[in-house]
Amino acid sequence: MGADGYRYDCDVCGSFIFTRSAAASQYLDFTLPFRAVLSRRIRLQTDSLGSQDDIPVVTTYDIENLIEEAPSLPSPAQQASGIIRFVGDYVIKAAEPLRQFPPEFHPLVGAVDRRSAEKIASELIERGVLIGIDASDLQHQYQSIELDLTLAGWEIYEAEKRGVTKAKTGFIALKFGDATLDGLLDQHVKPKLQEIGHPLIDLRDVSRAGIIDNIMRAHIQDAAFIIADLTHDNPGAYWEAGYAEGLGKPVIYICEKSKFDDRQTHFDTNHCTTVMWTKNEPDEFVEKLAATIRRSLDYQ
């Protein structure tokens, strides 16, 4: 036990600290789904931190927010996509097949436990997406694997990286705390995009507990398109837009009109299509934004 709480070194979750109050919290839920969600969040935060000395701290606030949010694990289809990304990323980085699923495999792909993740991997083998072991052997924990993507698997992997997926959800990058922008987003943009079948989320919708970096990357990877508001020249919004551009995702830039007219945006983006908004004409803005999204997604 450290000065601030209890430290745990877990092969699955990574190293983390439970504060004393969190460990004693009445809100702790020891059912498997809750533990799986918490394990995934800790692992995602663990992997986003660069120093072994800087480890996640789970507080009572985190536990209470997790209960309030009632988040779920990714669907089986999303887990399958996660497995494809996991194997593809490993093979590209290591320049060799994946020879063993590491302990953190199932929380990173979003499965409730290792057996569930291996079951989906087995089906991907049967469908010709993965190769390197017989599907029945994988379910029986056969250890000598040389798992790789087939050509069909690599095509899926590359399509997901480029954003050519069946995803419908959009992700918005912006500076939080601007009352005008927040109102525009909540009262006009999100309802309109929900109406046309493209729910829009931001980080406030998926994590209030400060576990950000890898969750943000995962949502950008899974999104059909990205909206980046450049009104405040927010570095985070620029970074997220650049990350999405690098993945080949459609990125739609928006900016408050008077700001763009006076100072434009960074020279790397001021030549890109930018949908202007004003607080007095929200309906016109959301119609233009929706039309731009339709064009970006190649609607007929």
PDB file of N, CA and C in Angstrom, residues 156-254:
ATOM      1  N   ILE A 156      -9.695  -5.681 -44.919  1.00  0.00           N
ATOM      2  CA  ILE A 156     -10.562  -5.127 -43.872  1.00  0.00           C
ATOM      3  C   ILE A 156      -9.774  -4.162 -42.998  1.00  0.00           C
ATOM      4  N   TYR A 157      -8.567  -4.556 -42.640  1.00  0.00           N
ATOM      5  CA  TYR A 157      -7.709  -3.715 -41.800  1.00  0.00           C
ATOM      6  C   TYR A 157      -7.450  -2.365 -42.462  1.00  0.00           C
ATOM      7  N   GLU A 158      -7.073  -2.383 -43.730  1.00  0.00           N
ATOM      8  CA  GLU A 158      -6.788  -1.138 -44.437  1.00  0.00           C
ATOM      9  C   GLU A 158      -8.056  -0.306 -44.619  1.00  0.00           C
ATOM     10  N   ALA A 159      -9.186  -0.978 -44.879  1.00  0.00           N
ATOM     11  CA  ALA A 159     -10.440  -0.241 -45.044  1.00  0.00           C
ATOM     12  C   ALA A 159     -10.814   0.479 -43.753  1.00  0.00           C
ATOM     13  N   GLU A 160     -10.615  -0.184 -42.613  1.00  0.00           N
ATOM     14  CA  GLU A 160     -10.920   0.460 -41.337  1.00  0.00           C
ATOM     15  C   GLU A 160      -9.988   1.634 -41.082  1.00  0.00           C
ATOM     16  N   LYS A 161      -8.728   1.467 -41.425  1.00  0.00           N
ATOM     17  CA  LYS A 161      -7.775   2.561 -41.239  1.00  0.00           C
ATOM     18  C   LYS A 161      -8.159   3.769 -42.088  1.00  0.00           C
ATOM     19  N   ARG A 162      -8.712   3.523 -43.261  1.00  0.00           N
ATOM     20  CA  ARG A 162      -9.109   4.618 -44.150  1.00  0.00           C
ATOM     21  C   ARG A 162     -10.491   5.146 -43.826  1.00  0.00           C
ATOM     22  N   GLY A 163     -11.198   4.451 -42.941  1.00  0.00           N
ATOM     23  CA  GLY A 163     -12.541   4.884 -42.583  1.00  0.00           C
ATOM     24  C   GLY A 163     -13.604   4.331 -43.500  1.00  0.00           C
ATOM     25  N   VAL A 164     -13.254   3.373 -44.364  1.00  0.00           N
ATOM     26  CA  VAL A 164     -14.245   2.781 -45.261  1.00  0.00           C
ATOM     27  C   VAL A 164     -14.913   1.632 -44.515  1.00  0.00           C
ATOM     28  N   THR A 165     -15.783   1.954 -43.580  1.00  0.00           N
ATOM     29  CA  THR A 165     -16.430   0.960 -42.737  1.00  0.00           C
ATOM     30  C   THR A 165     -17.927   1.211 -42.740  1.00  0.00           C
ATOM     31  N   LYS A 166     -18.629   0.355 -42.007  1.00  0.00           N
ATOM     32  CA  LYS A 166     -20.072   0.511 -41.867  1.00  0.00           C
ATOM     33  C   LYS A 166     -20.430   1.436 -40.707  1.00  0.00           C
ATOM     34  N   ALA A 167     -19.432   2.086 -40.147  1.00  0.00           N
ATOM     35  CA  ALA A 167     -19.677   2.964 -39.005  1.00  0.00           C
ATOM     36  C   ALA A 167     -20.619   4.098 -39.407  1.00  0.00           C
ATOM     37  N   LYS A 168     -21.436   4.500 -38.484  1.00  0.00           N
ATOM     38  CA  LYS A 168     -22.366   5.600 -38.698  1.00  0.00           C
ATOM     39  C   LYS A 168     -22.061   6.782 -37.780  1.00  0.00           C
ATOM     40  N   THR A 169     -21.391   6.511 -36.683  1.00  0.00           N
ATOM     41  CA  THR A 169     -21.177   7.535 -35.669  1.00  0.00           C
ATOM     42  C   THR A 169     -20.096   8.524 -36.087  1.00  0.00           C
ATOM     43  N   GLY A 170     -20.310   9.795 -35.754  1.00  0.00           N
ATOM     44  CA  GLY A 170     -19.293  10.819 -35.963  1.00  0.00           C
ATOM     45  C   GLY A 170     -18.652  11.198 -34.635  1.00  0.00           C
ATOM     46  N   PHE A 171     -17.465  11.768 -34.707  1.00  0.00           N
ATOM     47  CA  PHE A 171     -16.732  12.212 -33.521  1.00  0.00           C
ATOM     48  C   PHE A 171     -16.370  13.678 -33.716  1.00  0.00           C
ATOM     49  N   ILE A 172     -16.574  14.511 -32.677  1.00  0.00           N
ATOM     50  CA  ILE A 172     -16.242  15.928 -32.802  1.00  0.00           C
ATOM     51  C   ILE A 172     -15.114  16.296 -31.853  1.00  0.00           C
ATOM     52  N   ALA A 173     -14.153  17.018 -32.383  1.00  0.00           N
ATOM     53  CA  ALA A 173     -13.036  17.547 -31.606  1.00  0.00           C
ATOM     54  C   ALA A 173     -13.251  19.040 -31.443  1.00  0.00           C
ATOM     55  N   LEU A 174     -13.160  19.530 -30.206  1.00  0.00           N
ATOM     56  CA  LEU A 174     -13.439  20.939 -29.950  1.00  0.00           C
ATOM     57  C   LEU A 174     -12.898  21.328 -28.584  1.00  0.00           C
ATOM     58  N   LYS A 175     -12.879  22.632 -28.338  1.00  0.00           N
ATOM     59  CA  LYS A 175     -12.560  23.133 -27.006  1.00  0.00           C
ATOM     60  C   LYS A 175     -13.822  23.096 -26.165  1.00  0.00           C
ATOM     61  N   PHE A 176     -13.729  22.466 -24.995  1.00  0.00           N
ATOM     62  CA  PHE A 176     -14.885  22.397 -24.105  1.00  0.00           C
ATOM     63  C   PHE A 176     -14.993  23.679 -23.277  1.00  0.00           C
ATOM     64  N   GLY A 177     -16.203  23.982 -22.838  1.00  0.00           N
ATOM     65  CA  GLY A 177     -16.409  25.083 -21.908  1.00  0.00           C
ATOM     66  C   GLY A 177     -16.864  26.385 -22.536  1.00  0.00           C
ATOM     67  N   ASP A 178     -17.036  26.411 -23.867  1.00  0.00           N
ATOM     68  CA  ASP A 178     -17.576  27.598 -24.519  1.00  0.00           C
ATOM     69  C   ASP A 178     -19.095  27.450 -24.532  1.00  0.00           C
ATOM     70  N   ALA A 179     -19.800  28.298 -23.795  1.00  0.00           N
ATOM     71  CA  ALA A 179     -21.244  28.152 -23.635  1.00  0.00           C
ATOM     72  C   ALA A 179     -21.982  28.223 -24.972  1.00  0.00           C
ATOM     73  N   THR A 180     -21.540  29.128 -25.858  1.00  0.00           N
ATOM     74  CA  THR A 180     -22.204  29.270 -27.157  1.00  0.00           C
ATOM     75  C   THR A 180     -22.019  28.018 -27.996  1.00  0.00           C
ATOM     76  N   LEU A 181     -20.785  27.535 -28.071  1.00  0.00           N
ATOM     77  CA  LEU A 181     -20.502  26.349 -28.872  1.00  0.00           C
ATOM     78  C   LEU A 181     -21.163  25.109 -28.280  1.00  0.00           C
ATOM     79  N   ASP A 182     -21.111  24.982 -26.955  1.00  0.00           N
ATOM     80  CA  ASP A 182     -21.746  23.835 -26.320  1.00  0.00           C
ATOM     81  C   ASP A 182     -23.250  23.824 -26.583  1.00  0.00           C
ATOM     82  N   GLY A 183     -23.877  25.012 -26.520  1.00  0.00           N
ATOM     83  CA  GLY A 183     -25.302  25.097 -26.794  1.00  0.00           C
ATOM     84  C   GLY A 183     -25.633  24.750 -28.239  1.00  0.00           C
ATOM     85  N   LEU A 184     -24.816  25.247 -29.159  1.00  0.00           N
ATOM     86  CA  LEU A 184     -25.005  24.931 -30.581  1.00  0.00           C
ATOM     87  C   LEU A 184     -24.911  23.430 -30.815  1.00  0.00           C
ATOM     88  N   LEU A 185     -23.938  22.821 -30.172  1.00  0.00           N
ATOM     89  CA  LEU A 185     -23.710  21.388 -30.335  1.00  0.00           C
ATOM     90  C   LEU A 185     -24.871  20.572 -29.775  1.00  0.00           C
ATOM     91  N   ASP A 186     -25.264  20.872 -28.539  1.00  0.00           N
ATOM     92  CA  ASP A 186     -26.271  20.061 -27.861  1.00  0.00           C
ATOM     93  C   ASP A 186     -27.686  20.302 -28.381  1.00  0.00           C
ATOM     94  N   GLN A 187     -27.987  21.553 -28.762  1.00  0.00           N
ATOM     95  CA  GLN A 187     -29.354  21.892 -29.140  1.00  0.00           C
ATOM     96  C   GLN A 187     -29.626  21.785 -30.637  1.00  0.00           C
ATOM     97  N   HIS A 188     -28.582  21.826 -31.446  1.00  0.00           N
ATOM     98  CA  HIS A 188     -28.798  21.856 -32.890  1.00  0.00           C
ATOM     99  C   HIS A 188     -28.021  20.773 -33.651  1.00  0.00           C
ATOM    100  N   VAL A 189     -26.701  20.708 -33.443  1.00  0.00           N
ATOM    101  CA  VAL A 189     -25.886  19.803 -34.253  1.00  0.00           C
ATOM    102  C   VAL A 189     -26.201  18.341 -33.938  1.00  0.00           C
ATOM    103  N   LYS A 190     -26.124  17.957 -32.680  1.00  0.00           N
ATOM    104  CA  LYS A 190     -26.361  16.551 -32.338  1.00  0.00           C
ATOM    105  C   LYS A 190     -27.766  16.082 -32.707  1.00  0.00           C
ATOM    106  N   PRO A 191     -28.826  16.865 -32.424  1.00  0.00           N
ATOM    107  CA  PRO A 191     -30.161  16.415 -32.846  1.00  0.00           C
ATOM    108  C   PRO A 191     -30.284  16.247 -34.361  1.00  0.00           C
ATOM    109  N   LYS A 192     -29.690  17.169 -35.139  1.00  0.00           N
ATOM    110  CA  LYS A 192     -29.781  17.076 -36.592  1.00  0.00           C
ATOM    111  C   LYS A 192     -29.061  15.839 -37.109  1.00  0.00           C
ATOM    112  N   LEU A 193     -27.860  15.583 -36.607  1.00  0.00           N
ATOM    113  CA  LEU A 193     -27.113  14.430 -37.100  1.00  0.00           C
ATOM    114  C   LEU A 193     -27.735  13.122 -36.639  1.00  0.00           C
ATOM    115  N   GLN A 194     -28.346  13.123 -35.460  1.00  0.00           N
ATOM    116  CA  GLN A 194     -29.104  11.948 -35.023  1.00  0.00           C
ATOM    117  C   GLN A 194     -30.261  11.691 -35.986  1.00  0.00           C
ATOM    118  N   GLU A 195     -30.877  12.754 -36.427  1.00  0.00           N
ATOM    119  CA  GLU A 195     -32.021  12.661 -37.335  1.00  0.00           C
ATOM    120  C   GLU A 195     -31.632  12.029 -38.667  1.00  0.00           C
ATOM    121  N   ILE A 196     -30.435  12.333 -39.166  1.00  0.00           N
ATOM    122  CA  ILE A 196     -30.023  11.786 -40.465  1.00  0.00           C
ATOM    123  C   ILE A 196     -29.254  10.470 -40.319  1.00  0.00           C
ATOM    124  N   GLY A 197     -29.240   9.920 -39.100  1.00  0.00           N
ATOM    125  CA  GLY A 197     -28.654   8.597 -38.905  1.00  0.00           C
ATOM    126  C   GLY A 197     -27.178   8.568 -38.588  1.00  0.00           C
ATOM    127  N   HIS A 198     -26.630   9.707 -38.127  1.00  0.00           N
ATOM    128  CA  HIS A 198     -25.209   9.762 -37.779  1.00  0.00           C
ATOM    129  C   HIS A 198     -25.035  10.387 -36.388  1.00  0.00           C
ATOM    130  N   PRO A 199     -25.267   9.609 -35.328  1.00  0.00           N
ATOM    131  CA  PRO A 199     -25.081  10.151 -33.978  1.00  0.00           C
ATOM    132  C   PRO A 199     -23.673  10.718 -33.809  1.00  0.00           C
ATOM    133  N   LEU A 200     -23.585  11.833 -33.118  1.00  0.00           N
ATOM    134  CA  LEU A 200     -22.312  12.512 -32.924  1.00  0.00           C
ATOM    135  C   LEU A 200     -21.924  12.438 -31.458  1.00  0.00           C
ATOM    136  N   ILE A 201     -20.673  12.063 -31.190  1.00  0.00           N
ATOM    137  CA  ILE A 201     -20.202  11.990 -29.809  1.00  0.00           C
ATOM    138  C   ILE A 201     -18.947  12.824 -29.647  1.00  0.00           C
ATOM    139  N   ASP A 202     -18.691  13.226 -28.400  1.00  0.00           N
ATOM    140  CA  ASP A 202     -17.403  13.823 -28.042  1.00  0.00           C
ATOM    141  C   ASP A 202     -16.930  13.127 -26.778  1.00  0.00           C
ATOM    142  N   LEU A 203     -15.768  13.490 -26.280  1.00  0.00           N
ATOM    143  CA  LEU A 203     -15.188  12.771 -25.150  1.00  0.00           C
ATOM    144  C   LEU A 203     -16.031  12.868 -23.890  1.00  0.00           C
ATOM    145  N   ARG A 204     -16.848  13.912 -23.771  1.00  0.00           N
ATOM    146  CA  ARG A 204     -17.709  14.011 -22.598  1.00  0.00           C
ATOM    147  C   ARG A 204     -18.775  12.931 -22.584  1.00  0.00           C
ATOM    148  N   ASP A 205     -19.078  12.391 -23.773  1.00  0.00           N
ATOM    149  CA  ASP A 205     -20.089  11.350 -23.874  1.00  0.00           C
ATOM    150  C   ASP A 205     -19.552   9.977 -23.490  1.00  0.00           C
ATOM    151  N   VAL A 206     -18.226   9.810 -23.502  1.00  0.00           N
ATOM    152  CA  VAL A 206     -17.663   8.467 -23.333  1.00  0.00           C
ATOM    153  C   VAL A 206     -16.793   8.316 -22.114  1.00  0.00           C
ATOM    154  N   SER A 207     -16.319   9.396 -21.514  1.00  0.00           N
ATOM    155  CA  SER A 207     -15.477   9.253 -20.326  1.00  0.00           C
ATOM    156  C   SER A 207     -15.422  10.558 -19.562  1.00  0.00           C
ATOM    157  N   ARG A 208     -15.914  10.542 -18.322  1.00  0.00           N
ATOM    158  CA  ARG A 208     -15.828  11.713 -17.474  1.00  0.00           C
ATOM    159  C   ARG A 208     -14.703  11.577 -16.448  1.00  0.00           C
ATOM    160  N   ALA A 209     -13.997  10.441 -16.494  1.00  0.00           N
ATOM    161  CA  ALA A 209     -13.040  10.152 -15.435  1.00  0.00           C
ATOM    162  C   ALA A 209     -11.605  10.454 -15.820  1.00  0.00           C
ATOM    163  N   GLY A 210     -11.388  11.096 -16.938  1.00  0.00           N
ATOM    164  CA  GLY A 210     -10.054  11.529 -17.295  1.00  0.00           C
ATOM    165  C   GLY A 210      -9.211  10.496 -18.014  1.00  0.00           C
ATOM    166  N   ILE A 211      -9.788   9.340 -18.383  1.00  0.00           N
ATOM    167  CA  ILE A 211      -9.045   8.331 -19.131  1.00  0.00           C
ATOM    168  C   ILE A 211      -9.262   8.646 -20.599  1.00  0.00           C
ATOM    169  N   ILE A 212      -8.295   9.326 -21.205  1.00  0.00           N
ATOM    170  CA  ILE A 212      -8.603  10.017 -22.453  1.00  0.00           C
ATOM    171  C   ILE A 212      -7.904   9.442 -23.682  1.00  0.00           C
ATOM    172  N   ASP A 213      -6.580   9.408 -23.698  1.00  0.00           N
ATOM    173  CA  ASP A 213      -5.830   9.288 -24.939  1.00  0.00           C
ATOM    174  C   ASP A 213      -6.249   8.108 -25.816  1.00  0.00           C
ATOM    175  N   ASN A 214      -6.152   6.888 -25.281  1.00  0.00           N
ATOM    176  CA  ASN A 214      -6.450   5.733 -26.119  1.00  0.00           C
ATOM    177  C   ASN A 214      -7.936   5.591 -26.402  1.00  0.00           C
ATOM    178  N   ILE A 215      -8.788   6.032 -25.465  1.00  0.00           N
ATOM    179  CA  ILE A 215     -10.228   6.020 -25.725  1.00  0.00           C
ATOM    180  C   ILE A 215     -10.546   6.954 -26.887  1.00  0.00           C
ATOM    181  N   MET A 216      -9.913   8.135 -26.883  1.00  0.00           N
ATOM    182  CA  MET A 216     -10.125   9.089 -27.971  1.00  0.00           C
ATOM    183  C   MET A 216      -9.667   8.486 -29.295  1.00  0.00           C
ATOM    184  N   ARG A 217      -8.488   7.863 -29.313  1.00  0.00           N
ATOM    185  CA  ARG A 217      -8.005   7.247 -30.550  1.00  0.00           C
ATOM    186  C   ARG A 217      -8.969   6.170 -31.034  1.00  0.00           C
ATOM    187  N   ALA A 218      -9.452   5.349 -30.103  1.00  0.00           N
ATOM    188  CA  ALA A 218     -10.357   4.266 -30.487  1.00  0.00           C
ATOM    189  C   ALA A 218     -11.637   4.816 -31.106  1.00  0.00           C
ATOM    190  N   HIS A 219     -12.171   5.903 -30.542  1.00  0.00           N
ATOM    191  CA  HIS A 219     -13.406   6.469 -31.091  1.00  0.00           C
ATOM    192  C   HIS A 219     -13.174   7.109 -32.455  1.00  0.00           C
ATOM    193  N   ILE A 220     -12.012   7.711 -32.660  1.00  0.00           N
ATOM    194  CA  ILE A 220     -11.698   8.258 -33.983  1.00  0.00           C
ATOM    195  C   ILE A 220     -11.555   7.127 -34.986  1.00  0.00           C
ATOM    196  N   GLN A 221     -10.882   6.043 -34.591  1.00  0.00           N
ATOM    197  CA  GLN A 221     -10.721   4.902 -35.490  1.00  0.00           C
ATOM    198  C   GLN A 221     -12.068   4.299 -35.881  1.00  0.00           C
ATOM    199  N   ASP A 222     -13.012   4.286 -34.941  1.00  0.00           N
ATOM    200  CA  ASP A 222     -14.307   3.661 -35.198  1.00  0.00           C
ATOM    201  C   ASP A 222     -15.312   4.596 -35.863  1.00  0.00           C
ATOM    202  N   ALA A 223     -15.005   5.890 -35.929  1.00  0.00           N
ATOM    203  CA  ALA A 223     -15.973   6.858 -36.445  1.00  0.00           C
ATOM    204  C   ALA A 223     -16.050   6.832 -37.970  1.00  0.00           C
ATOM    205  N   ALA A 224     -17.225   7.191 -38.489  1.00  0.00           N
ATOM    206  CA  ALA A 224     -17.385   7.316 -39.940  1.00  0.00           C
ATOM    207  C   ALA A 224     -16.788   8.629 -40.441  1.00  0.00           C
ATOM    208  N   PHE A 225     -16.791   9.663 -39.594  1.00  0.00           N
ATOM    209  CA  PHE A 225     -16.265  10.973 -39.979  1.00  0.00           C
ATOM    210  C   PHE A 225     -15.902  11.734 -38.716  1.00  0.00           C
ATOM    211  N   ILE A 226     -15.112  12.771 -38.878  1.00  0.00           N
ATOM    212  CA  ILE A 226     -14.687  13.607 -37.764  1.00  0.00           C
ATOM    213  C   ILE A 226     -15.068  15.052 -38.069  1.00  0.00           C
ATOM    214  N   ILE A 227     -15.578  15.752 -37.063  1.00  0.00           N
ATOM    215  CA  ILE A 227     -15.798  17.195 -37.150  1.00  0.00           C
ATOM    216  C   ILE A 227     -14.785  17.857 -36.222  1.00  0.00           C
ATOM    217  N   ALA A 228     -14.088  18.856 -36.717  1.00  0.00           N
ATOM    218  CA  ALA A 228     -13.103  19.580 -35.896  1.00  0.00           C
ATOM    219  C   ALA A 228     -13.468  21.053 -35.873  1.00  0.00           C
ATOM    220  N   ASP A 229     -13.781  21.565 -34.690  1.00  0.00           N
ATOM    221  CA  ASP A 229     -14.064  22.993 -34.549  1.00  0.00           C
ATOM    222  C   ASP A 229     -12.758  23.738 -34.275  1.00  0.00           C
ATOM    223  N   LEU A 230     -12.447  24.707 -35.129  1.00  0.00           N
ATOM    224  CA  LEU A 230     -11.179  25.432 -35.045  1.00  0.00           C
ATOM    225  C   LEU A 230     -11.360  26.864 -34.538  1.00  0.00           C
ATOM    226  N   THR A 231     -12.518  27.153 -33.974  1.00  0.00           N
ATOM    227  CA  THR A 231     -12.815  28.508 -33.527  1.00  0.00           C
ATOM    228  C   THR A 231     -11.772  29.033 -32.543  1.00  0.00           C
ATOM    229  N   HIS A 232     -11.326  28.172 -31.639  1.00  0.00           N
ATOM    230  CA  HIS A 232     -10.441  28.605 -30.555  1.00  0.00           C
ATOM    231  C   HIS A 232      -8.975  28.256 -30.816  1.00  0.00           C
ATOM    232  N   ASP A 233      -8.668  27.777 -32.032  1.00  0.00           N
ATOM    233  CA  ASP A 233      -7.302  27.333 -32.338  1.00  0.00           C
ATOM    234  C   ASP A 233      -6.816  26.335 -31.294  1.00  0.00           C
ATOM    235  N   ASN A 234      -7.721  25.475 -30.888  1.00  0.00           N
ATOM    236  CA  ASN A 234      -7.414  24.500 -29.835  1.00  0.00           C
ATOM    237  C   ASN A 234      -6.420  23.450 -30.342  1.00  0.00           C
ATOM    238  N   PRO A 235      -5.265  23.298 -29.695  1.00  0.00           N
ATOM    239  CA  PRO A 235      -4.261  22.322 -30.168  1.00  0.00           C
ATOM    240  C   PRO A 235      -4.800  20.897 -30.212  1.00  0.00           C
ATOM    241  N   GLY A 236      -5.636  20.559 -29.225  1.00  0.00           N
ATOM    242  CA  GLY A 236      -6.191  19.213 -29.206  1.00  0.00           C
ATOM    243  C   GLY A 236      -7.064  18.933 -30.412  1.00  0.00           C
ATOM    244  N   ALA A 237      -7.874  19.915 -30.813  1.00  0.00           N
ATOM    245  CA  ALA A 237      -8.739  19.732 -31.978  1.00  0.00           C
ATOM    246  C   ALA A 237      -7.910  19.560 -33.243  1.00  0.00           C
ATOM    247  N   TYR A 238      -6.830  20.351 -33.360  1.00  0.00           N
ATOM    248  CA  TYR A 238      -5.944  20.194 -34.515  1.00  0.00           C
ATOM    249  C   TYR A 238      -5.292  18.820 -34.510  1.00  0.00           C
ATOM    250  N   TRP A 239      -4.836  18.361 -33.328  1.00  0.00           N
ATOM    251  CA  TRP A 239      -4.174  17.056 -33.246  1.00  0.00           C
ATOM    252  C   TRP A 239      -5.123  15.939 -33.641  1.00  0.00           C
ATOM    253  N   GLU A 240      -6.347  15.989 -33.104  1.00  0.00           N
ATOM    254  CA  GLU A 240      -7.323  14.948 -33.400  1.00  0.00           C
ATOM    255  C   GLU A 240      -7.699  14.954 -34.880  1.00  0.00           C
ATOM    256  N   ALA A 241      -7.815  16.138 -35.462  1.00  0.00           N
ATOM    257  CA  ALA A 241      -8.098  16.224 -36.898  1.00  0.00           C
ATOM    258  C   ALA A 241      -6.952  15.632 -37.705  1.00  0.00           C
ATOM    259  N   GLY A 242      -5.711  15.939 -37.309  1.00  0.00           N
ATOM    260  CA  GLY A 242      -4.558  15.394 -38.015  1.00  0.00           C
ATOM    261  C   GLY A 242      -4.471  13.884 -37.888  1.00  0.00           C
ATOM    262  N   TYR A 243      -4.785  13.375 -36.697  1.00  0.00           N
ATOM    263  CA  TYR A 243      -4.778  11.925 -36.497  1.00  0.00           C
ATOM    264  C   TYR A 243      -5.809  11.276 -37.413  1.00  0.00           C
ATOM    265  N   ALA A 244      -6.994  11.879 -37.484  1.00  0.00           N
ATOM    266  CA  ALA A 244      -8.050  11.342 -38.344  1.00  0.00           C
ATOM    267  C   ALA A 244      -7.665  11.432 -39.819  1.00  0.00           C
ATOM    268  N   GLU A 245      -7.056  12.561 -40.215  1.00  0.00           N
ATOM    269  CA  GLU A 245      -6.597  12.702 -41.602  1.00  0.00           C
ATOM    270  C   GLU A 245      -5.590  11.609 -41.937  1.00  0.00           C
ATOM    271  N   GLY A 246      -4.696  11.320 -40.983  1.00  0.00           N
ATOM    272  CA  GLY A 246      -3.699  10.273 -41.208  1.00  0.00           C
ATOM    273  C   GLY A 246      -4.313   8.900 -41.395  1.00  0.00           C
ATOM    274  N   LEU A 247      -5.471   8.671 -40.779  1.00  0.00           N
ATOM    275  CA  LEU A 247      -6.175   7.404 -40.950  1.00  0.00           C
ATOM    276  C   LEU A 247      -7.011   7.377 -42.226  1.00  0.00           C
ATOM    277  N   GLY A 248      -7.079   8.505 -42.901  1.00  0.00           N
ATOM    278  CA  GLY A 248      -7.889   8.583 -44.103  1.00  0.00           C
ATOM    279  C   GLY A 248      -9.361   8.840 -43.838  1.00  0.00           C
ATOM    280  N   LYS A 249      -9.695   9.287 -42.626  1.00  0.00           N
ATOM    281  CA  LYS A 249     -11.088   9.561 -42.288  1.00  0.00           C
ATOM    282  C   LYS A 249     -11.533  10.887 -42.911  1.00  0.00           C
ATOM    283  N   PRO A 250     -12.798  10.994 -43.296  1.00  0.00           N
ATOM    284  CA  PRO A 250     -13.307  12.304 -43.714  1.00  0.00           C
ATOM    285  C   PRO A 250     -13.305  13.266 -42.521  1.00  0.00           C
ATOM    286  N   VAL A 251     -12.684  14.422 -42.680  1.00  0.00           N
ATOM    287  CA  VAL A 251     -12.640  15.431 -41.623  1.00  0.00           C
ATOM    288  C   VAL A 251     -13.357  16.673 -42.115  1.00  0.00           C
ATOM    289  N   ILE A 252     -14.372  17.091 -41.375  1.00  0.00           N
ATOM    290  CA  ILE A 252     -15.131  18.291 -41.715  1.00  0.00           C
ATOM    291  C   ILE A 252     -14.746  19.376 -40.719  1.00  0.00           C
ATOM    292  N   TYR A 253     -14.209  20.483 -41.216  1.00  0.00           N
ATOM    293  CA  TYR A 253     -13.793  21.584 -40.357  1.00  0.00           C
ATOM    294  C   TYR A 253     -14.938  22.583 -40.210  1.00  0.00           C
ATOM    295  N   ILE A 254     -15.110  23.086 -38.988  1.00  0.00           N
ATOM    296  CA  ILE A 254     -16.088  24.130 -38.734  1.00  0.00           C
ATOM    297  C   ILE A 254     -15.415  25.252 -37.951  1.00  0.00           C
TER     298      ILE A 254
END
